[in-house]
Amino acid sequence: MQKLNLPTFNFKLKSNENKTLIFDCLRKKYLVLTPEEWVRQHFVMYLMEVKKYPASLIAVEKQLTINQLKKRTDIVIFNKQGTPNIIVECKAPKIKITQATFDQIARYNLKLNADFLVVTNGLEHFYCMLDSENERYVFLRDIPEYS
């Protein structure tokens, strides 16, 4: 798999029926290792190991319904009160991050109302904070560490 613009982590990998699988420590199971999953697993580890978010506050592929359509968020980090604090949208490294990507995560946030949004393809990362007073997003250098 491609080297990402994230720290290197040790993942449990195995092969099954000519497919490489990666162990998801949150869902406690092996998943097919796609380029997007590679990014998602790196970002989950980044959140836990670097930013110190507890695994108990992180949900992966959380389902939500928008206009009667079932969607899945890649990663949602909850605060201690159990409300969404950060939404992360992961794309495969070859996928260019465009306005459509931001529109997708903004639609999710209409439902979840998180304070921070992250869009990443593993190579580029965009972090923003919701400024609800002025109804806009403010781009940041990074997301805050867990406190």
PDB file of N, CA and C in Angstrom, residues 14-21 32-33:
ATOM      1  N   LYS A  14      -3.342  -9.815   7.071  1.00  0.00           N
ATOM      2  CA  LYS A  14      -3.323 -11.228   6.695  1.00  0.00           C
ATOM      3  C   LYS A  14      -3.895 -11.356   5.296  1.00  0.00           C
ATOM      4  N   SER A  15      -3.656 -12.523   4.712  1.00  0.00           N
ATOM      5  CA  SER A  15      -4.124 -12.778   3.356  1.00  0.00           C
ATOM      6  C   SER A  15      -5.222 -13.825   3.404  1.00  0.00           C
ATOM      7  N   ASN A  16      -6.254 -13.629   2.579  1.00  0.00           N
ATOM      8  CA  ASN A  16      -7.369 -14.568   2.518  1.00  0.00           C
ATOM      9  C   ASN A  16      -7.956 -14.523   1.113  1.00  0.00           C
ATOM     10  N   GLU A  17      -7.954 -15.660   0.423  1.00  0.00           N
ATOM     11  CA  GLU A  17      -8.499 -15.752  -0.933  1.00  0.00           C
ATOM     12  C   GLU A  17      -7.948 -14.659  -1.855  1.00  0.00           C
ATOM     13  N   ASN A  18      -6.648 -14.531  -1.883  1.00  0.00           N
ATOM     14  CA  ASN A  18      -5.933 -13.553  -2.723  1.00  0.00           C
ATOM     15  C   ASN A  18      -6.260 -12.105  -2.388  1.00  0.00           C
ATOM     16  N   LYS A  19      -6.788 -11.852  -1.189  1.00  0.00           N
ATOM     17  CA  LYS A  19      -7.058 -10.484  -0.747  1.00  0.00           C
ATOM     18  C   LYS A  19      -6.284 -10.224   0.532  1.00  0.00           C
ATOM     19  N   THR A  20      -5.784  -9.006   0.654  1.00  0.00           N
ATOM     20  CA  THR A  20      -5.125  -8.610   1.892  1.00  0.00           C
ATOM     21  C   THR A  20      -6.181  -8.026   2.816  1.00  0.00           C
ATOM     22  N   LEU A  21      -6.135  -8.440   4.075  1.00  0.00           N
ATOM     23  CA  LEU A  21      -7.069  -7.949   5.087  1.00  0.00           C
ATOM     24  C   LEU A  21      -6.296  -7.186   6.148  1.00  0.00           C
ATOM     25  N   VAL A  32     -11.320  -6.097   4.257  1.00  0.00           N
ATOM     26  CA  VAL A  32     -10.556  -6.053   3.009  1.00  0.00           C
ATOM     27  C   VAL A  32      -9.795  -4.737   2.954  1.00  0.00           C
ATOM     28  N   LEU A  33      -8.517  -4.847   2.650  1.00  0.00           N
ATOM     29  CA  LEU A  33      -7.656  -3.663   2.622  1.00  0.00           C
ATOM     30  C   LEU A  33      -7.772  -2.965   1.271  1.00  0.00           C
TER      31      LEU A  33
END
